Coordinates of C-alpha atoms and ligand atoms in Angstrom, one line a residue:
Chain A
M148 CA 10.2 14.0 10.1
A149 CA 11.0 10.7 8.5
N150 CA 8.2 9.2 6.5
W151 CA 7.9 5.9 8.4
Y152 CA 4.2 5.6 7.8
G153 CA 5.0 5.7 4.1
A154 CA 7.5 2.9 4.6
Y155 CA 4.9 0.9 6.5
N156 CA 2.6 1.2 3.4
L157 CA 5.4 -0.2 1.2
F158 CA 5.7 -3.1 3.7
R159 CA 1.9 -3.5 3.6
R160 CA 2.0 -3.6 -0.2
E161 CA 4.7 -6.3 -0.3
T162 CA 2.9 -8.5 2.2
T163 CA -0.4 -8.0 0.4
R164 CA 1.4 -9.1 -2.8
F165 CA 2.1 -12.6 -1.5
R166 CA -1.2 -12.9 0.3
K167 CA -2.9 -12.3 -3.1
I168 CA -1.0 -15.2 -4.6
I169 CA -1.0 -17.4 -1.6
I170 CA -1.2 -20.6 -3.5
D171 CA 2.1 -19.9 -5.2
T172 CA 3.8 -18.3 -2.3
T173 CA 2.8 -20.2 0.7
V174 CA 0.7 -23.3 -0.1
S175 CA 3.0 -24.7 -2.7
P176 CA 6.2 -24.7 -0.6
I177 CA 4.2 -26.4 2.2
I178 CA 3.0 -29.0 -0.2
S179 CA 6.5 -29.7 -1.5
N180 CA 7.7 -30.0 2.1
V181 CA 5.0 -32.6 2.7
L182 CA 6.1 -34.5 -0.3
Y183 CA 9.8 -34.4 0.9
L184 CA 8.7 -35.7 4.2
I185 CA 6.6 -38.5 2.8
I186 CA 9.2 -39.6 0.2
F187 CA 12.2 -39.4 2.4
N188 CA 10.4 -41.0 5.3
V189 CA 9.6 -44.0 3.1
A190 CA 13.0 -44.1 1.5
V191 CA 15.1 -43.7 4.6
S192 CA 12.6 -45.2 7.0
G193 CA 13.9 -46.3 10.3
R194 CA 17.4 -45.0 9.8
Q195 CA 19.0 -42.8 12.4
V196 CA 21.1 -39.7 11.6
Q197 CA 23.1 -37.9 14.2
G198 CA 21.5 -40.2 16.7
V199 CA 17.9 -39.2 15.9
D200 CA 15.2 -40.6 13.6
Y201 CA 15.8 -39.3 10.1
I202 CA 12.5 -37.5 10.0
K203 CA 13.4 -35.6 13.1
F204 CA 16.7 -34.7 11.5
L205 CA 15.1 -33.6 8.2
A206 CA 12.3 -31.5 9.8
P207 CA 14.4 -28.6 11.0
G208 CA 16.3 -28.7 7.7
L209 CA 13.0 -28.3 5.8
I210 CA 11.8 -25.5 8.0
T211 CA 15.0 -23.6 7.5
L212 CA 14.9 -24.2 3.7
T213 CA 11.4 -22.8 3.7
L214 CA 12.6 -19.8 5.6
I215 CA 15.4 -19.3 3.1
N216 CA 13.4 -19.8 -0.1
S217 CA 10.4 -17.8 1.0
A218 CA 12.5 -14.9 2.3
F219 CA 14.7 -14.8 -0.8
S220 CA 11.8 -15.1 -3.3
N221 CA 9.6 -12.4 -1.9
P222 CA 11.7 -9.3 -2.6
S223 CA 13.6 -10.7 -5.5
F224 CA 10.6 -11.6 -7.5
A225 CA 8.8 -8.4 -6.5
L226 CA 11.7 -6.3 -7.7
V227 CA 12.3 -8.2 -11.0
I228 CA 8.6 -8.1 -11.8
A229 CA 8.5 -4.4 -11.0
K230 CA 11.4 -3.8 -13.3
F231 CA 9.6 -5.5 -16.1
S232 CA 6.2 -4.0 -15.5
G233 CA 7.6 -0.5 -15.0
S234 CA 6.1 -0.2 -11.6
I235 CA 9.7 0.1 -10.2
S236 CA 9.3 3.8 -10.8
D237 CA 6.9 3.7 -7.8
I238 CA 9.7 3.3 -5.3
L239 CA 11.9 5.8 -7.1
I240 CA 9.2 8.5 -7.0
A241 CA 7.9 7.7 -3.5
P242 CA 9.3 9.8 -0.7
L243 CA 11.1 6.9 0.9
T244 CA 14.8 6.6 1.8
G245 CA 16.9 3.6 0.8
T246 CA 16.8 2.3 4.3
Q247 CA 13.0 2.5 4.4
I248 CA 12.7 0.7 1.1
V249 CA 15.1 -2.1 2.3
L250 CA 13.3 -2.5 5.6
A251 CA 9.9 -2.6 3.9
Y252 CA 10.9 -5.3 1.5
V253 CA 12.9 -7.3 4.0
G254 CA 10.1 -7.0 6.6
A255 CA 7.6 -8.4 4.1
A256 CA 10.1 -11.2 3.2
M257 CA 10.3 -12.1 6.9
V258 CA 6.6 -12.2 7.4
R259 CA 6.2 -14.5 4.4
A260 CA 9.1 -16.7 5.5
L261 CA 8.0 -16.9 9.2
V262 CA 4.4 -17.6 8.3
T263 CA 5.3 -20.3 5.7
A264 CA 7.9 -21.9 8.0
F265 CA 5.5 -22.0 10.9
A266 CA 2.8 -23.6 8.8
T267 CA 5.5 -26.1 7.7
L268 CA 6.2 -26.8 11.3
L269 CA 2.5 -27.4 12.0
V270 CA 2.3 -29.8 9.1
I271 CA 5.5 -31.7 10.2
L272 CA 3.8 -32.1 13.6
L273 CA 1.2 -34.2 11.9
F274 CA 3.9 -36.6 10.8
T275 CA 6.2 -36.8 13.8
H276 CA 6.6 -35.5 17.3
L277 CA 9.1 -32.7 17.3
N278 CA 10.4 -31.0 20.4
V279 CA 12.0 -27.6 20.2
E280 CA 14.9 -28.0 22.5
H281 CA 16.0 -24.3 22.5
I282 CA 13.0 -22.3 21.7
G283 CA 14.6 -18.9 22.2
L284 CA 17.4 -19.8 19.9
A285 CA 14.9 -21.2 17.3
I286 CA 13.0 -17.9 17.2
L287 CA 16.2 -15.9 17.0
G288 CA 17.5 -18.2 14.3
A289 CA 14.3 -17.9 12.3
F290 CA 14.6 -14.1 12.5
L291 CA 18.3 -14.1 11.5
T292 CA 17.7 -16.5 8.6
S293 CA 14.7 -14.7 7.2
F294 CA 16.3 -11.3 7.6
F295 CA 19.5 -12.4 5.9
F296 CA 17.9 -14.1 3.0
G297 CA 15.3 -11.4 2.6
T298 CA 18.1 -8.9 2.3
L299 CA 19.9 -11.1 -0.1
G300 CA 16.8 -11.4 -2.2
A301 CA 16.4 -7.6 -2.2
I302 CA 20.0 -7.2 -3.3
F303 CA 19.5 -9.9 -6.0
G304 CA 16.4 -8.2 -7.2
Y305 CA 18.3 -4.9 -7.2
F306 CA 20.9 -6.3 -9.6
A307 CA 18.7 -8.6 -11.8
K308 CA 18.5 -7.6 -15.4
Q309 CA 16.6 -10.5 -16.8
F310 CA 13.8 -12.8 -15.7
D311 CA 16.1 -15.7 -16.4
S312 CA 18.5 -14.5 -13.8
M313 CA 15.8 -15.4 -11.2
T314 CA 15.5 -19.0 -12.3
M315 CA 19.2 -19.2 -12.8
M316 CA 19.9 -18.0 -9.3
T317 CA 17.4 -20.5 -7.8
T318 CA 18.5 -23.5 -10.0
F319 CA 22.3 -23.0 -9.9
I320 CA 22.9 -21.2 -6.7
M321 CA 20.2 -21.5 -4.1
T322 CA 19.3 -25.2 -4.7
P323 CA 22.9 -26.5 -4.8
M324 CA 23.7 -24.4 -1.7
S325 CA 20.8 -25.9 0.1
F326 CA 22.0 -29.4 -0.8
L327 CA 25.5 -28.6 0.4
G328 CA 24.1 -26.9 3.4
G329 CA 22.9 -30.1 5.0
V330 CA 19.1 -29.9 4.6
F331 CA 18.6 -33.5 3.6
Y332 CA 21.7 -35.2 5.1
P333 CA 24.4 -34.3 7.6
V334 CA 27.4 -32.5 6.1
S335 CA 29.6 -34.8 8.1
A336 CA 28.5 -37.5 5.6
L337 CA 30.2 -35.6 2.8
K338 CA 33.5 -36.9 1.6
G339 CA 36.8 -35.0 1.6
I340 CA 36.8 -31.7 -0.4
W341 CA 33.0 -31.4 -0.3
Q342 CA 33.0 -31.0 3.4
T343 CA 35.5 -28.2 3.1
V344 CA 33.4 -26.6 0.3
S345 CA 30.3 -26.8 2.6
R346 CA 32.0 -24.8 5.2
F347 CA 32.1 -21.8 2.8
N348 CA 28.4 -22.1 2.3
P349 CA 26.7 -19.6 4.5
M350 CA 23.5 -21.6 4.4
L351 CA 25.1 -24.3 6.4
Y352 CA 25.4 -22.1 9.4
F353 CA 21.8 -21.0 9.4
I354 CA 20.6 -24.6 8.9
D355 CA 22.9 -26.0 11.5
L356 CA 21.9 -23.4 14.0
M357 CA 18.2 -24.1 13.4
R358 CA 18.7 -27.8 13.7
Y359 CA 20.6 -27.4 16.9
S360 CA 17.8 -25.3 18.3
F361 CA 15.3 -27.9 17.4
I362 CA 17.0 -31.2 18.1
D363 CA 20.1 -30.2 20.1
K364 CA 22.5 -31.8 17.5
E365 CA 25.2 -29.8 15.8
F366 CA 27.8 -30.2 13.1
I367 CA 29.2 -26.7 13.6
P368 CA 29.3 -25.6 17.2
H369 CA 26.2 -23.5 17.7
N370 CA 28.1 -20.5 19.1
I371 CA 30.0 -20.4 15.8
S372 CA 26.9 -20.8 13.7
L373 CA 25.2 -18.0 15.7
T374 CA 28.2 -15.7 15.3
V375 CA 28.3 -16.4 11.6
A376 CA 24.6 -15.8 11.2
I377 CA 24.8 -12.5 13.1
L378 CA 27.9 -11.4 11.2
A379 CA 26.3 -12.2 7.9
N380 CA 23.4 -10.0 8.7
V381 CA 25.6 -7.2 10.0
I382 CA 27.5 -7.2 6.7
I383 CA 24.7 -7.6 4.3
F384 CA 22.2 -5.1 5.7
P385 CA 24.4 -1.9 5.2
L386 CA 25.3 -3.2 1.8
A387 CA 21.6 -3.4 0.8
I388 CA 21.0 0.1 2.2
Y389 CA 23.9 1.5 0.3
L390 CA 22.6 0.0 -3.0
F391 CA 19.0 1.1 -2.5
T392 CA 20.1 4.6 -1.6
K393 CA 22.2 4.9 -4.7
G394 CA 19.3 3.2 -6.7
K395 CA 21.2 3.1 -9.9
R396 CA 20.0 -0.4 -10.9
L397 CA 16.4 0.3 -10.0
T398 CA 15.4 1.1 -13.6
V399 CA 12.7 -0.2 -15.9
L400 CA 14.0 -3.0 -18.1
Chain B
M235 CA 7.9 31.6 -4.7
E236 CA 9.4 29.4 -7.3
A237 CA 7.9 25.9 -7.4
V238 CA 11.0 24.7 -9.3
E239 CA 14.3 26.4 -9.8
I240 CA 16.7 24.6 -12.1
D241 CA 20.2 25.9 -12.2
K242 CA 22.7 24.8 -14.9
I243 CA 21.8 21.2 -14.8
S244 CA 23.8 18.9 -17.0
K245 CA 23.3 15.2 -17.5
I246 CA 25.6 12.8 -19.1
Y247 CA 24.4 9.2 -19.1
E248 CA 26.7 6.3 -18.4
D249 CA 27.0 5.5 -22.2
G250 CA 28.3 9.1 -22.8
T251 CA 25.0 10.6 -24.1
Q252 CA 24.8 14.2 -23.1
A253 CA 21.1 14.6 -22.5
L254 CA 21.1 18.0 -20.8
N255 CA 23.6 20.8 -21.2
E256 CA 23.5 23.5 -18.5
V257 CA 19.7 23.8 -18.4
S258 CA 18.3 26.6 -16.2
L259 CA 14.6 27.1 -15.7
K260 CA 12.2 28.7 -13.2
V261 CA 8.6 27.7 -12.7
R262 CA 6.6 30.0 -10.6
E263 CA 4.1 28.6 -8.1
G264 CA 0.6 28.2 -9.3
K265 CA 1.4 28.1 -13.0
I266 CA 0.8 25.5 -15.7
Y267 CA 4.1 25.2 -17.4
G268 CA 4.8 23.3 -20.6
L269 CA 8.0 21.6 -21.4
L270 CA 8.2 21.1 -25.1
G271 CA 10.8 19.8 -27.5
P272 CA 11.3 17.1 -30.1
N273 CA 12.0 13.5 -29.3
G274 CA 15.2 13.0 -27.4
A275 CA 15.5 16.6 -26.5
G276 CA 16.0 15.8 -22.8
K277 CA 12.5 16.4 -21.4
S278 CA 12.1 13.1 -19.6
T279 CA 15.7 13.4 -18.3
L280 CA 14.9 16.8 -16.9
I281 CA 11.7 15.6 -15.3
G282 CA 13.5 12.6 -13.9
I283 CA 16.1 15.0 -12.3
I284 CA 13.4 17.2 -10.8
S285 CA 11.5 14.3 -9.4
G286 CA 14.7 12.7 -8.0
T287 CA 14.5 9.5 -10.0
V288 CA 17.5 10.3 -12.3
S289 CA 20.8 11.5 -11.0
K290 CA 22.3 14.7 -12.4
T291 CA 25.9 15.2 -13.5
S292 CA 26.0 18.8 -12.3
G293 CA 23.9 21.7 -11.4
T294 CA 21.2 22.2 -8.7
A295 CA 17.4 21.5 -8.7
K296 CA 15.2 23.1 -6.1
I297 CA 11.6 22.3 -5.4
F298 CA 9.9 24.9 -3.3
G299 CA 13.3 26.0 -2.2
L300 CA 14.4 22.5 -1.2
D301 CA 17.6 21.3 -2.9
N302 CA 16.7 17.9 -4.0
S303 CA 20.2 16.5 -3.5
K304 CA 20.1 17.5 0.1
D305 CA 16.4 17.2 1.0
L306 CA 15.2 14.6 -1.5
Q307 CA 12.6 12.9 0.7
K308 CA 11.1 16.2 1.7
A309 CA 11.1 17.4 -1.8
K310 CA 9.5 14.2 -3.0
L311 CA 6.6 14.6 -0.5
L312 CA 5.6 17.8 -2.4
L313 CA 5.6 16.1 -5.8
G314 CA 3.3 14.0 -7.9
V315 CA 4.9 12.5 -10.9
V316 CA 3.4 10.8 -14.0
P317 CA 6.3 9.0 -15.7
Q318 CA 6.4 8.7 -19.5
E319 CA 6.5 4.9 -19.6
V320 CA 3.2 3.1 -19.1
V321 CA 3.2 1.1 -15.9
S322 CA 1.3 -2.0 -15.3
E323 CA 0.9 -3.8 -12.0
P324 CA 0.5 -7.5 -12.1
V325 CA -1.5 -8.4 -8.9
F326 CA -3.1 -5.3 -7.5
T327 CA -6.5 -3.8 -8.3
V328 CA -6.9 -0.1 -9.2
F329 CA -8.0 0.6 -5.7
E330 CA -5.1 -1.2 -4.2
V331 CA -2.5 0.6 -6.4
L332 CA -3.9 3.9 -5.4
D333 CA -4.3 3.0 -1.7
F334 CA -0.7 1.9 -1.4
F335 CA 0.6 4.8 -3.4
A336 CA -1.2 7.4 -1.3
G337 CA 0.1 5.6 1.7
F338 CA 3.6 6.1 0.6
Y339 CA 3.0 9.8 1.0
G340 CA 1.5 9.4 4.5
V341 CA -2.1 9.8 3.6
K342 CA -4.2 8.1 6.3
K343 CA -6.6 5.3 5.6
N344 CA -9.9 7.2 5.8
D345 CA -8.6 10.1 3.7
R346 CA -7.3 7.6 1.2
K347 CA -10.7 6.0 0.6
K348 CA -12.4 9.3 0.1
K349 CA -9.7 10.7 -2.1
I350 CA -9.5 7.6 -4.2
D351 CA -13.2 7.6 -5.0
E352 CA -13.0 11.3 -5.8
V353 CA -10.1 10.9 -8.2
L354 CA -11.4 7.8 -9.9
E355 CA -14.7 9.6 -10.4
A356 CA -13.1 12.6 -11.9
L357 CA -11.0 10.5 -14.3
H358 CA -13.9 8.3 -15.3
L359 CA -12.4 5.2 -13.8
G360 CA -15.0 4.7 -11.1
S361 CA -16.2 1.4 -12.6
K362 CA -12.7 0.0 -12.7
R363 CA -12.1 0.4 -9.0
N364 CA -11.8 -3.3 -8.3
T365 CA -10.3 -4.4 -11.6
R366 CA -6.8 -5.6 -11.7
A367 CA -4.7 -2.8 -13.0
R368 CA -3.0 -4.9 -15.6
F369 CA -6.4 -5.6 -17.2
L370 CA -7.0 -1.9 -18.0
S371 CA -6.7 -0.6 -21.5
G372 CA -3.8 1.6 -22.4
G373 CA -5.7 4.8 -22.0
M374 CA -7.0 3.6 -18.6
K375 CA -3.5 2.8 -17.4
R376 CA -2.5 6.3 -18.3
R377 CA -5.4 7.7 -16.3
L378 CA -4.5 5.4 -13.4
M379 CA -0.9 6.9 -13.5
V380 CA -2.4 10.4 -13.4
A381 CA -4.6 9.3 -10.5
K382 CA -1.5 8.0 -8.6
A383 CA 0.3 11.4 -9.1
L384 CA -2.7 13.4 -7.8
I385 CA -4.0 11.2 -5.0
H386 CA -1.9 12.9 -2.3
E387 CA -2.8 16.4 -3.4
P388 CA 0.8 17.4 -4.1
K389 CA 1.9 21.0 -4.4
L390 CA 3.7 20.3 -7.7
I391 CA 2.5 17.8 -10.3
I392 CA 4.8 16.7 -13.1
L393 CA 3.3 14.9 -16.0
D394 CA 5.5 13.4 -18.7
E395 CA 3.4 13.0 -21.8
P396 CA 0.3 12.0 -19.8
T397 CA -1.9 12.1 -22.9
A398 CA 0.3 10.1 -25.3
G399 CA -1.8 7.6 -27.1
V400 CA -5.0 8.7 -25.3
D401 CA -7.9 9.7 -27.5
V402 CA -9.3 13.2 -27.7
E403 CA -12.2 12.7 -25.3
L404 CA -10.1 11.2 -22.6
R405 CA -7.4 13.8 -23.0
T406 CA -10.1 16.4 -22.3
I407 CA -11.1 14.5 -19.1
I408 CA -7.5 14.4 -18.0
W409 CA -6.8 18.1 -18.6
N410 CA -10.0 19.2 -17.1
Y411 CA -9.1 17.5 -13.9
V412 CA -5.6 18.8 -14.0
K413 CA -6.9 22.3 -14.5
E414 CA -9.2 22.0 -11.6
I415 CA -6.4 20.9 -9.4
N416 CA -4.3 23.8 -10.7
K417 CA -7.1 26.2 -9.7
K418 CA -6.9 24.8 -6.2
G419 CA -3.3 25.9 -6.1
S420 CA -1.1 23.1 -7.4
T421 CA 1.7 24.0 -9.8
I422 CA 1.7 21.9 -13.0
I423 CA 4.6 21.0 -15.3
F424 CA 4.0 18.8 -18.3
T425 CA 5.4 17.7 -21.6
T426 CA 3.3 16.8 -24.5
H427 CA 3.5 16.0 -28.2
Y428 CA 0.2 17.8 -28.8
L429 CA 1.2 21.4 -29.2
E430 CA -2.4 22.6 -29.3
E431 CA -2.7 21.2 -25.7
A432 CA 0.3 23.2 -24.5
E433 CA -1.0 26.3 -26.3
K434 CA -4.4 26.1 -24.6
L435 CA -3.2 25.1 -21.2
C436 CA 0.1 26.6 -20.4
S437 CA 0.7 30.1 -19.2
E438 CA 4.4 29.5 -19.7
I439 CA 6.4 27.4 -22.0
A440 CA 10.0 26.2 -22.3
I441 CA 11.3 24.7 -25.5
I442 CA 14.3 22.5 -25.2
N443 CA 16.3 21.0 -28.0
K444 CA 19.4 18.8 -27.9
G445 CA 19.6 19.3 -24.2
K446 CA 19.5 23.1 -24.2
V447 CA 16.7 25.5 -23.4
I448 CA 16.0 27.6 -26.6
V449 CA 13.3 29.7 -25.1
E450 CA 11.5 30.1 -21.8
E451 CA 8.6 32.5 -22.1
E452 CA 5.0 33.3 -21.4
T453 CA 2.8 31.6 -24.0
D454 CA 1.2 34.9 -25.1
K455 CA 4.5 36.6 -25.5
L456 CA 6.0 33.7 -27.5
K457 CA 3.7 34.7 -30.4
Y458 CA 4.9 38.3 -30.3
L459 CA 8.5 37.3 -30.1
F460 CA 8.7 34.6 -32.7
G461 CA 5.3 34.4 -34.4
E462 CA 4.3 35.7 -37.9
T463 CA 0.9 36.8 -38.7
T464 CA -0.5 36.5 -42.2
I465 CA -2.9 39.0 -43.7
D466 CA -4.8 38.0 -46.8
A467 CA -6.6 41.0 -48.2
T468 CA -8.7 41.5 -51.3
L469 CA -9.0 45.1 -52.4
E470 CA -11.6 46.6 -54.7
N471 CA -9.2 48.7 -56.6
T472 CA -6.6 47.3 -58.8
G473 CA -3.4 48.8 -60.0
F474 CA -2.7 50.8 -56.9
E475 CA 0.8 51.4 -55.8
L476 CA 1.1 49.5 -52.6
E477 CA 4.8 50.0 -52.3
K478 CA 4.2 53.6 -51.6
I479 CA 2.5 53.0 -48.4
L480 CA 3.8 49.6 -47.4
D481 CA 7.4 48.5 -46.9
T482 CA 9.1 45.3 -47.9
D483 CA 7.1 42.9 -45.8
I484 CA 4.8 42.2 -48.7
I485 CA 5.3 38.7 -49.9
K486 CA 2.7 38.4 -52.6
F487 CA 1.2 41.1 -54.6
N488 CA -0.9 40.4 -57.7
D489 CA -3.6 42.4 -59.1
N490 CA -6.0 43.2 -56.3
E491 CA -4.8 40.6 -53.8
V492 CA -2.3 41.1 -51.1
K493 CA -0.6 38.7 -48.8
I494 CA 1.4 40.2 -46.0
I495 CA 3.4 38.2 -43.6
T496 CA 4.5 40.2 -40.6
K497 CA 5.9 39.8 -37.2
T498 CA 2.9 39.1 -34.9
G499 CA 1.8 42.3 -33.2
N500 CA 2.4 44.5 -36.2
E501 CA -0.7 43.5 -38.0
S502 CA -2.8 46.6 -36.9
Y503 CA -0.2 48.8 -38.6
Y504 CA -0.7 47.1 -41.9
L505 CA -4.5 46.9 -41.6
Q506 CA -4.6 50.6 -41.1
K507 CA -2.5 51.2 -44.1
L508 CA -4.6 48.9 -46.2
A509 CA -7.7 50.6 -45.1
T510 CA -6.4 53.9 -46.3
L511 CA -6.2 52.4 -49.8
G512 CA -10.0 52.0 -49.6
G513 CA -12.2 49.3 -50.9
L514 CA -11.2 46.5 -48.6
K515 CA -13.3 43.7 -49.9
K516 CA -12.2 40.8 -47.9
I517 CA -9.7 40.2 -45.2
E518 CA -8.3 37.1 -43.4
I519 CA -5.9 37.2 -40.6
G520 CA -3.9 34.1 -39.8
Q521 CA -2.4 34.0 -36.3
P522 CA 0.6 31.9 -35.7
S523 CA 0.1 28.6 -33.9
L524 CA 2.5 27.4 -31.3
E525 CA 3.3 24.6 -33.7
D526 CA 4.6 27.2 -36.2
I527 CA 6.8 28.8 -33.6
F528 CA 8.0 25.5 -32.4
V529 CA 9.0 24.3 -35.8
K530 CA 10.7 27.6 -36.6
L531 CA 12.7 27.6 -33.3
V532 CA 13.7 23.9 -33.3
K533 CA 14.8 24.0 -36.9
A534 CA 16.8 27.2 -36.5
Ligands
ADP275 N1 19.0 5.6 -19.4 C1 19.6 6.2 -20.5 N2 20.8 5.9 -20.9 C2 21.4 6.5 -21.9 N3 20.9 7.4 -22.6 C3 19.6 7.9 -22.3 C4 18.9 7.3 -21.2 N4 17.7 7.9 -21.1 C5 17.7 8.8 -22.1 N5 18.8 8.8 -22.8 C6 19.2 9.7 -24.0 O1 19.1 11.0 -23.5 C7 18.6 11.8 -24.5 C8 17.3 12.5 -24.0 O2 16.3 11.6 -23.7 P1 15.0 12.0 -23.1 O3 15.2 12.8 -21.9 O4 14.2 10.7 -22.9 O5 14.3 12.9 -24.2 P2 12.8 13.3 -24.4 O6 12.0 12.9 -23.2 O7 12.8 14.7 -24.6 O8 12.3 12.6 -25.6 C9 18.3 10.9 -25.7 O9 19.4 11.0 -26.6 C10 18.2 9.6 -25.1 O10 18.5 8.5 -26.0
MG276 MG1 10.4 11.7 -23.0

């Protein structure tokens, strides 16, 4: 008898956590997305990228970025804070398996990411008309993206030893990766070596896949993006389960 | 049945510290069991291993017959644990903390509500139900931790210094509730710095020092095994020859006052002897406290 109801309650706790600080977790990324839209729309007004209006190019990038950041932050912050406040002992004491703990944290990350990204989409629709060309793929892509970055966030939270490491990760890894991942401009515009570097950036594939599903334009062939996105999930999920089952780094700091 | 059966558990931390060295213990179901020992003795490590939050280097730990390296989740379901470190929770209220935690153990929504109110009432936290947990005082946070451990009515409750830094009145509140739960059938294991607490509450005690069990014994028997009783008597006669009736246990002997320190349990023998001398004016008997025994054993 596996304690799935217990796991559901951990999921419930982790979704309640971000609902309780909804201004920080959901409203503020939406507002910054609005600002991006306004600023870039003024700055790049009228220009076409990949054969579409810039704002239509940017929109799916922002939606994906929102998915990525929200999914990553939810478990990583929760775990780091738990390590500092001591409440990490909760998940060690609780009768839950490593798999259940990962699923609960990642599930909550996905809820937050999908809700915030959907709200971002609604806000974007106030600015521009946006068709979703391949809706099935968009939904699949959103799930794959939030699942992957939720799991990545859980793994990061698992290893984190300092509060700083959170900000370091965001500033020095997540943000540059998103810039090199083609959120704000097409990777094809990058010169020489940077284009090669970009291809090693996993974010690129998620972003490109999402953009393809919205506006039917691709830099990486979408079958490849989709394959990479699926593979990335297939690799990272067992790794997370392995770590959380061992649980060595889930200690009070 | 044994609630806990620890067999030859050793723990060496990653930095090489040997916290436990072949520790074996048995805790029978329904008991209140005290785990005592000086700071750094290995109590928290042992509790961590029993509750499945600290890995062991070798040995086996069984909880109600479940080996916790094979049936960890099942074993955890039977446990309620109060960790030593005070925990705070940044965003949730007292009610939410308990609601989620009980949920982890599979307690259903309606039962949770009822149980939470009951536990909060018993631990005098009722008025803090909707306060954010991080705004509680230290003593309240401790009681919240106790509440978390009890909320799912576990068969075995392990408390690691639950009363550290809690004032006397609140300590009584905590222990009264724990005793009540013990009466309903739960087994209790706890550590404490307050030896009077252990003496009053536990029917059995283990003393560990430097990662080893020095004694594991029923509390009452501990006194007879290791305790010394002091008899201070004032006699009416002076100049009698005590040596004739008493042996070498006499520590002090001057004029008409006698101080006898003897192994606990032997006092009636000496009292009788003294009485035969006649003229027993005053008598005081000092029973050993657990603290005396503790100090003696740990120093040895
Ligand atoms: N995580 C850890 N890493 C290394 N050493 C530890 C760790 N936790 C405890 N110890 C060491 O193990 C010994 C026993 O500690 P502990 O079980 O906390 O004792 P007690 O609870 O009896 O005070 C101490 O020497 C302590 O410093
Ligand atoms: Mg301790």
